[in-house]
Amino acid sequence: MAFTCAQLCLRGTGPLYSKTVSSTWQYYTRVQQRIKVTRVPTKVISGLSIRGNHTTATTLTRLRWKQQICFYSDSAAKYLTTEAKEGTNTQELSRTNVGAHKTSLLPTRDAALTTENSHISLDLDPVAQPSALEEISDEEAISISVPSAIPPVSTTLRDYVDKSETLSKLVQLGVNLWKLEQRPNVGSMLLRLNFNTDVTPRLLFLKDIGVEDSRFGYIISHNPFILTESLENLQARVNYLKSKNFSSETVASMVSRAPYLLNFSVNRLDNRLGFYQQQLSLSANNTRNIVARLPRLLCGSLEPVKENLKVCEIELGFKRNEIQHIVLAVPKLLTANKRKLTEIFDFIHNTMKVPHHLITKFPQVLNSKYLRLRERHLFLEYLGKAQYDPTLPNYISLDRLVSLPDETFCTELALATLEDFYLFQKTL
């Protein structure tokens, strides 16, 4: 053990190491000598016999300790002399090596703490960061990846408006994003669009066919999928409508009021026009007339239209030529609610006692509000002026009955004051 410690002393590389070895060596020598004195009752040194003399044993221990210290001092002096001759590179030794040699002579717990502190100091070394003012090459600038600030998941498009050029410009056009985000997959579709390559060409196309800029927001809000239609398909559908003698102004008006019109293929548009012409026995001119006035007839389902035509013929008792006249005057009746249509007809025909031919002559009454029609008829009946037969005196036209505002109705038809009409409404 003494020989091993001496070797470690000779391997030391600095003053800190020498102090540690010296103190450890002193501790080890004292313990070893005390153990020897305790265990050996008789020892012969330099020809003298010593038996159980504690004072003499102590003196012997001190002599051996002095000899070993002298030996260590001579060895240390030789090592330091050799170290000085090696130059300045030997003096700048690593602190890590010093800590490693020092740890080997410490207790286990101290060694673990020393090693841990050594690792911590290495982990906390500052990392060289490039300066913000340092110039870089074009290749390095291109290779820099900037993380996207767009949130990966959100339930509303509002979180993306400030980050997406497409959404921000759509808002400026008047698009209602809160309506679009309620529809499945529409929000993600809009985020994937590029405004310059996807949106701008479609807007320019709409402008070229005559759609006003103020209608862009309405069209996209109701039909965002027009932004994904190819320009070739859009142009083909416009050309088809023009081939059917729809004027450019009419086509622009139809597209503005029926945003889904250009999403349907040419074959579907042709089938829809043929359906209305055959079912209503209309001429080509009349067919264009009703479609131009209500272009959503080409976009919606045909089932409600077929059902309303049967209701008018079977339940309401109108003839085919009467239905044709009603539809030409009020195309909206083709898509009207069935319950509302039958309720208004029942009140006009059975309560007001208006025959079919008068209803056919004033079909707008079928498109009026039921509550307004009922209040005004009952008020006229209360005054004794509910007379709708044109062959009798004090005739009141059904058209004027439902179309005039309250004040004009009271002064011209009922010959009463507006306050009287309001008081009567409270009695209903």
Coordinates of C-alpha atoms in Angstrom, one line a residue:
M1 CA 0.0 0.0 0.0
A2 CA 2.9 2.4 0.8
F3 CA 4.4 1.6 -2.5
T4 CA 1.2 2.3 -4.4
C5 CA 0.8 5.7 -2.6
A6 CA 4.4 6.6 -3.5
Q7 CA 3.6 5.9 -7.2
L8 CA 0.5 8.1 -7.1
C9 CA 2.7 10.8 -5.6
L10 CA 5.1 10.6 -8.4
R11 CA 2.2 10.9 -11.0
G12 CA 1.0 14.1 -9.4
T13 CA 0.9 17.1 -11.7
G14 CA 0.4 20.2 -9.6
P15 CA 0.7 21.9 -6.1
L16 CA -2.9 21.0 -5.2
Y17 CA -2.1 17.4 -5.8
S18 CA 1.0 17.5 -3.6
K19 CA -0.9 19.0 -0.6
T20 CA -3.6 16.3 -0.8
V21 CA -1.1 13.5 -1.1
S22 CA 1.0 14.8 1.8
S23 CA -2.0 14.9 4.2
T24 CA -3.2 11.5 3.1
W25 CA 0.2 10.0 3.4
Q26 CA 0.6 11.4 7.0
Y27 CA -2.8 9.9 8.0
Y28 CA -1.9 6.5 6.4
T29 CA 1.5 6.3 8.1
R30 CA 0.3 7.1 11.6
V31 CA -2.5 4.5 11.3
Q32 CA -0.1 1.8 10.0
Q33 CA 2.5 2.4 12.7
R34 CA -0.1 2.3 15.5
I35 CA -1.4 -1.0 14.2
K36 CA 2.1 -2.4 14.1
V37 CA 2.9 -1.3 17.7
T38 CA -0.4 -2.8 18.9
R39 CA 0.1 -6.2 17.2
V40 CA 3.9 -6.7 17.7
P41 CA 4.8 -7.1 21.4
T42 CA 8.5 -7.6 20.7
K43 CA 10.6 -6.1 17.9
V44 CA 14.3 -6.0 17.2
I45 CA 15.7 -2.8 15.7
S46 CA 19.4 -2.0 15.4
G47 CA 20.3 -4.9 17.6
L48 CA 18.1 -3.7 20.6
S49 CA 15.3 -5.8 22.2
I50 CA 12.2 -3.8 23.0
R51 CA 9.4 -5.5 25.0
G52 CA 6.1 -3.7 25.6
N53 CA 7.7 -0.3 26.1
H54 CA 5.1 2.2 24.9
T55 CA 7.4 5.2 25.0
T56 CA 10.1 3.4 23.0
A57 CA 7.4 2.3 20.4
T58 CA 6.3 5.8 20.0
T59 CA 9.8 7.0 19.5
L60 CA 10.3 4.3 16.9
T61 CA 7.2 5.3 15.1
R62 CA 8.3 8.9 14.9
L63 CA 11.7 7.8 13.4
R64 CA 10.1 5.8 10.7
W65 CA 7.7 8.6 9.8
K66 CA 10.6 11.1 9.5
Q67 CA 12.4 8.7 7.2
Q68 CA 9.4 8.2 5.0
I69 CA 8.7 12.0 4.8
C70 CA 12.3 12.6 3.8
F71 CA 12.0 10.0 1.1
Y72 CA 8.8 11.6 -0.2
S73 CA 10.4 15.1 0.0
D74 CA 13.4 14.0 -2.1
S75 CA 11.1 12.3 -4.7
A76 CA 8.9 15.4 -4.9
A77 CA 11.9 17.7 -5.4
K78 CA 13.1 15.5 -8.2
Y79 CA 9.6 15.6 -9.9
L80 CA 9.2 19.3 -9.6
T81 CA 12.7 19.9 -11.1
T82 CA 11.8 17.7 -14.1
E83 CA 8.4 19.4 -14.5
A84 CA 10.0 22.9 -14.7
K85 CA 12.2 21.7 -17.5
E86 CA 9.2 20.6 -19.7
G87 CA 8.1 24.2 -20.6
T88 CA 5.0 26.2 -20.3
N89 CA 2.8 23.6 -21.9
T90 CA 3.2 21.3 -18.9
Q91 CA 2.2 24.1 -16.5
E92 CA -1.2 24.6 -18.3
L93 CA -2.7 21.2 -17.4
S94 CA -6.4 20.4 -17.5
R95 CA -8.4 20.9 -14.3
T96 CA -10.3 17.8 -15.1
N97 CA -7.2 15.7 -14.8
V98 CA -6.3 17.2 -11.4
G99 CA -9.8 16.6 -10.2
A100 CA -9.6 12.9 -11.4
H101 CA -6.3 12.3 -9.5
K102 CA -7.6 14.1 -6.5
T103 CA -10.8 12.0 -6.5
S104 CA -9.0 8.8 -6.4
L105 CA -7.6 9.6 -2.9
L106 CA -10.9 10.8 -1.5
P107 CA -13.6 8.7 0.1
T108 CA -16.3 7.3 -2.1
R109 CA -19.0 9.9 -1.3
D110 CA -16.6 12.8 -1.9
A111 CA -15.5 11.2 -5.2
A112 CA -19.1 10.9 -6.5
L113 CA -19.8 14.5 -5.6
T114 CA -16.6 15.7 -7.3
T115 CA -17.4 13.7 -10.5
E116 CA -21.0 15.1 -10.5
N117 CA -19.8 18.7 -10.1
S118 CA -17.3 18.1 -13.0
H119 CA -20.1 17.0 -15.3
I120 CA -22.3 19.9 -14.3
S121 CA -19.5 22.4 -15.1
L122 CA -19.1 20.8 -18.5
D123 CA -22.9 20.9 -19.3
L124 CA -23.1 24.6 -18.3
D125 CA -20.3 25.7 -20.6
P126 CA -21.7 28.5 -22.8
V127 CA -22.5 27.5 -26.4
A128 CA -21.3 29.8 -29.1
Q129 CA -24.2 31.5 -30.7
P130 CA -24.0 33.4 -34.0
S131 CA -24.4 37.2 -33.7
A132 CA -27.5 38.8 -35.2
L133 CA -25.4 41.3 -37.0
E134 CA -23.1 38.7 -38.5
E135 CA -23.3 38.5 -42.3
I136 CA -24.1 35.1 -43.8
S137 CA -24.0 33.8 -47.3
D138 CA -27.1 33.3 -49.6
E139 CA -26.8 29.6 -49.3
E140 CA -26.9 29.8 -45.5
A141 CA -29.9 32.2 -45.6
I142 CA -31.8 29.8 -47.8
S143 CA -31.1 26.8 -45.5
I144 CA -32.5 28.6 -42.5
S145 CA -35.9 27.1 -41.5
V146 CA -38.4 29.4 -39.8
P147 CA -41.0 27.5 -37.7
S148 CA -44.6 28.2 -38.7
A149 CA -46.5 30.5 -36.4
I150 CA -49.9 29.0 -37.6
P151 CA -51.5 27.0 -34.8
P152 CA -51.7 23.3 -35.8
V153 CA -55.3 22.8 -34.5
S154 CA -58.1 25.2 -34.0
T155 CA -61.9 25.3 -34.0
T156 CA -62.2 28.7 -35.6
L157 CA -60.6 30.4 -38.6
R158 CA -60.2 33.5 -36.5
D159 CA -56.9 32.1 -35.2
Y160 CA -55.4 31.9 -38.7
V161 CA -56.5 35.2 -40.2
D162 CA -53.4 37.2 -39.1
K163 CA -51.1 34.4 -40.3
S164 CA -52.7 33.5 -43.6
E165 CA -52.6 35.9 -46.5
T166 CA -55.5 34.1 -48.2
L167 CA -57.9 34.4 -45.2
S168 CA -57.0 38.0 -44.5
K169 CA -57.7 39.1 -48.1
L170 CA -60.9 37.1 -48.2
V171 CA -62.1 39.0 -45.1
Q172 CA -61.3 42.2 -46.9
L173 CA -63.5 41.0 -49.8
G174 CA -66.4 40.6 -47.4
V175 CA -66.3 36.8 -47.0
N176 CA -68.1 35.5 -43.8
L177 CA -65.5 33.1 -42.4
W178 CA -67.7 32.3 -39.4
K179 CA -70.2 30.7 -41.9
L180 CA -67.6 28.8 -43.7
E181 CA -65.9 27.3 -40.6
Q182 CA -69.2 25.6 -39.6
R183 CA -69.0 23.5 -42.8
P184 CA -66.8 20.4 -42.7
N185 CA -63.4 20.5 -44.4
V186 CA -64.0 24.0 -45.8
G187 CA -61.6 25.7 -43.3
S188 CA -58.7 23.4 -44.0
M189 CA -59.4 23.8 -47.8
L190 CA -59.1 27.6 -47.5
L191 CA -55.9 27.4 -45.6
R192 CA -54.3 25.3 -48.3
L193 CA -55.2 27.9 -51.0
N194 CA -52.7 30.4 -52.3
F195 CA -54.3 33.7 -52.9
N196 CA -52.2 34.7 -55.9
T197 CA -52.4 31.3 -57.7
D198 CA -55.8 30.0 -56.6
V199 CA -58.1 32.9 -55.6
T200 CA -57.0 35.8 -57.8
P201 CA -57.6 34.0 -61.2
R202 CA -61.1 33.0 -60.2
L203 CA -61.9 36.6 -59.0
L204 CA -60.6 37.9 -62.3
F205 CA -62.8 35.4 -64.2
L206 CA -65.9 36.5 -62.3
K207 CA -65.0 40.1 -63.1
D208 CA -64.6 39.4 -66.7
I209 CA -68.0 37.9 -67.1
G210 CA -69.6 41.0 -65.5
V211 CA -69.9 40.1 -61.8
E212 CA -69.6 43.2 -59.6
D213 CA -66.7 43.4 -57.1
S214 CA -69.2 43.9 -54.3
R215 CA -70.7 40.4 -54.9
F216 CA -67.4 38.5 -54.5
G217 CA -67.8 38.2 -50.8
Y218 CA -71.4 36.9 -51.1
I219 CA -70.5 34.3 -53.8
I220 CA -67.5 32.9 -51.9
S221 CA -69.4 32.9 -48.5
H222 CA -72.1 30.7 -50.0
N223 CA -69.9 28.7 -52.4
P224 CA -66.2 28.5 -51.4
F225 CA -65.7 25.6 -53.7
I226 CA -65.8 27.9 -56.7
L227 CA -62.2 28.6 -55.8
T228 CA -61.2 25.0 -56.6
E229 CA -63.0 24.8 -59.9
S230 CA -60.8 24.9 -63.0
L231 CA -61.0 27.9 -65.1
E232 CA -61.7 25.8 -68.2
N233 CA -64.8 24.3 -66.6
L234 CA -66.1 27.7 -65.5
Q235 CA -65.6 29.1 -68.9
A236 CA -67.4 26.1 -70.5
R237 CA -70.5 26.6 -68.4
V238 CA -70.6 30.3 -69.1
N239 CA -70.3 29.6 -72.8
Y240 CA -73.2 27.1 -72.6
L241 CA -75.5 29.6 -71.0
K242 CA -74.7 32.1 -73.6
S243 CA -75.3 29.5 -76.3
K244 CA -78.9 29.2 -74.9
N245 CA -79.4 32.9 -75.6
F246 CA -78.8 34.2 -72.1
S247 CA -77.2 37.6 -72.4
S248 CA -73.9 38.5 -70.7
E249 CA -75.8 40.7 -68.2
T250 CA -78.2 37.9 -67.4
V251 CA -75.4 35.4 -66.9
A252 CA -73.6 37.8 -64.5
S253 CA -76.8 38.4 -62.6
M254 CA -77.6 34.7 -62.4
V255 CA -74.1 33.9 -61.1
S256 CA -74.3 36.7 -58.5
R257 CA -77.7 35.5 -57.1
A258 CA -77.0 31.7 -57.5
P259 CA -73.3 31.2 -56.4
Y260 CA -73.5 27.4 -57.1
L261 CA -74.6 27.9 -60.7
L262 CA -71.1 27.5 -62.2
N263 CA -70.3 24.4 -60.1
F264 CA -72.6 22.3 -62.1
S265 CA -71.6 20.6 -65.3
V266 CA -73.0 21.5 -68.7
N267 CA -75.0 18.3 -68.9
R268 CA -76.7 19.0 -65.6
L269 CA -77.6 22.6 -66.7
D270 CA -79.0 21.3 -69.9
N271 CA -81.1 18.6 -68.1
R272 CA -82.5 21.2 -65.7
L273 CA -83.6 23.6 -68.5
G274 CA -85.2 20.7 -70.4
F275 CA -87.1 19.6 -67.2
Y276 CA -88.8 23.0 -66.7
Q277 CA -89.6 23.4 -70.3
Q278 CA -91.3 20.0 -70.5
Q279 CA -93.0 19.9 -67.1
L280 CA -94.6 23.3 -67.6
S281 CA -95.0 23.1 -71.3
L282 CA -93.1 26.4 -71.7
S283 CA -91.5 27.9 -74.7
A284 CA -87.7 28.4 -74.8
N285 CA -88.2 32.1 -74.2
N286 CA -90.5 31.6 -71.1
T287 CA -88.1 29.0 -69.8
R288 CA -85.2 31.4 -69.9
N289 CA -87.5 34.0 -68.3
I290 CA -88.3 32.0 -65.2
V291 CA -84.7 30.7 -64.9
A292 CA -83.2 34.2 -65.2
R293 CA -85.6 35.5 -62.5
L294 CA -84.9 32.6 -60.2
P295 CA -81.5 31.0 -61.1
R296 CA -81.5 28.7 -58.1
L297 CA -84.0 26.6 -60.0
L298 CA -80.9 25.2 -61.8
C299 CA -79.0 24.6 -58.6
G300 CA -81.5 23.1 -56.1
S301 CA -83.2 19.7 -56.0
L302 CA -86.0 18.9 -58.3
E303 CA -88.0 16.9 -55.8
P304 CA -89.6 20.0 -54.1
V305 CA -90.5 21.3 -57.5
K306 CA -92.2 18.1 -58.6
E307 CA -94.1 18.0 -55.3
N308 CA -95.4 21.6 -55.5
L309 CA -96.6 21.0 -59.1
K310 CA -98.6 18.0 -57.9
V311 CA -100.0 19.9 -54.9
C312 CA -101.2 22.8 -57.2
E313 CA -102.8 20.4 -59.6
I314 CA -104.3 17.7 -57.3
E315 CA -104.8 19.3 -53.8
L316 CA -105.4 23.0 -54.8
G317 CA -107.4 22.1 -58.0
F318 CA -105.6 24.4 -60.5
K319 CA -105.5 23.5 -64.1
R320 CA -102.3 23.0 -66.0
N321 CA -102.6 26.3 -67.9
E322 CA -103.4 28.1 -64.6
I323 CA -100.3 26.6 -63.0
Q324 CA -98.3 27.7 -66.0
H325 CA -99.6 31.3 -65.6
I326 CA -98.9 31.2 -61.8
V327 CA -95.3 30.0 -62.3
L328 CA -94.6 32.5 -65.0
A329 CA -95.8 35.3 -62.7
V330 CA -94.3 34.0 -59.4
P331 CA -91.5 31.4 -60.1
K332 CA -90.8 31.3 -56.4
L333 CA -93.9 29.1 -55.8
L334 CA -92.0 26.2 -57.4
T335 CA -89.7 26.1 -54.4
A336 CA -92.2 27.4 -51.7
N337 CA -92.9 25.5 -48.5
K338 CA -95.8 23.0 -49.1
R339 CA -97.5 23.7 -45.8
K340 CA -97.4 27.4 -46.2
L341 CA -98.7 27.2 -49.8
T342 CA -101.7 25.1 -48.8
E343 CA -102.5 27.2 -45.7
I344 CA -102.6 30.5 -47.7
F345 CA -104.7 28.9 -50.5
D346 CA -107.1 27.5 -48.0
F347 CA -107.7 30.9 -46.3
I348 CA -108.1 32.7 -49.7
H349 CA -110.3 30.2 -51.3
N350 CA -112.4 29.0 -48.4
T351 CA -112.5 31.9 -46.0
M352 CA -112.2 34.9 -48.3
K353 CA -114.3 33.0 -51.0
V354 CA -112.0 33.9 -53.9
P355 CA -112.4 31.6 -56.9
H356 CA -109.5 29.9 -58.7
H357 CA -109.6 32.2 -61.7
L358 CA -109.1 35.3 -59.5
I359 CA -106.2 33.7 -57.7
T360 CA -104.7 32.8 -61.1
K361 CA -105.2 36.4 -62.1
F362 CA -103.4 37.7 -59.0
P363 CA -100.9 34.9 -58.1
Q364 CA -98.8 37.2 -55.9
V365 CA -101.3 36.6 -53.1
L366 CA -100.1 33.0 -52.8
N367 CA -96.6 34.4 -52.0
S368 CA -97.8 36.8 -49.3
K369 CA -97.5 36.5 -45.5
Y370 CA -100.3 34.6 -44.0
L371 CA -100.6 36.8 -40.9
R372 CA -100.8 40.0 -42.9
L373 CA -103.4 38.6 -45.2
R374 CA -105.5 37.4 -42.3
E375 CA -105.3 40.6 -40.3
R376 CA -106.3 42.8 -43.3
H377 CA -109.1 40.6 -44.4
L378 CA -110.6 40.5 -40.9
F379 CA -110.3 44.3 -40.6
L380 CA -112.1 44.8 -43.9
E381 CA -114.7 42.3 -42.9
Y382 CA -115.2 44.1 -39.6
L383 CA -115.8 47.3 -41.5
G384 CA -118.0 45.6 -44.0
K385 CA -115.7 46.2 -47.0
A386 CA -114.3 42.7 -47.7
Q387 CA -115.4 42.6 -51.3
Y388 CA -113.1 40.9 -53.8
D389 CA -115.4 40.3 -56.8
P390 CA -114.4 42.7 -59.7
T391 CA -118.0 42.7 -61.0
L392 CA -119.4 44.2 -57.8
P393 CA -119.0 47.7 -56.4
N394 CA -116.3 48.6 -53.8
Y395 CA -114.1 46.0 -55.3
I396 CA -110.7 45.4 -53.6
S397 CA -107.9 44.0 -55.6
L398 CA -106.1 41.0 -54.1
D399 CA -102.8 42.4 -55.4
R400 CA -103.3 45.7 -53.5
L401 CA -104.6 43.9 -50.5
V402 CA -101.2 42.2 -49.8
S403 CA -98.7 44.7 -51.4
L404 CA -99.7 48.1 -49.9
P405 CA -98.1 49.3 -46.7
D406 CA -100.3 49.6 -43.6
E407 CA -100.8 53.3 -43.8
T408 CA -101.8 53.3 -47.5
F409 CA -104.0 50.2 -46.9
C410 CA -105.9 52.1 -44.2
T411 CA -106.4 55.3 -46.0
E412 CA -107.2 53.9 -49.5
L413 CA -108.8 50.6 -49.0
A414 CA -110.2 50.5 -45.5
L415 CA -111.0 54.2 -45.3
A416 CA -109.9 54.2 -41.7
T417 CA -107.0 55.5 -39.6
L418 CA -103.9 53.6 -38.8
E419 CA -104.6 53.8 -35.1
D420 CA -108.0 52.0 -35.7
F421 CA -106.2 49.2 -37.5
Y422 CA -103.6 48.8 -34.7
L423 CA -106.4 48.7 -32.1
F424 CA -108.2 46.1 -34.1
Q425 CA -105.0 44.0 -34.2
K426 CA -104.9 43.9 -30.5
T427 CA -108.3 42.2 -30.4
L428 CA -107.2 39.3 -32.6

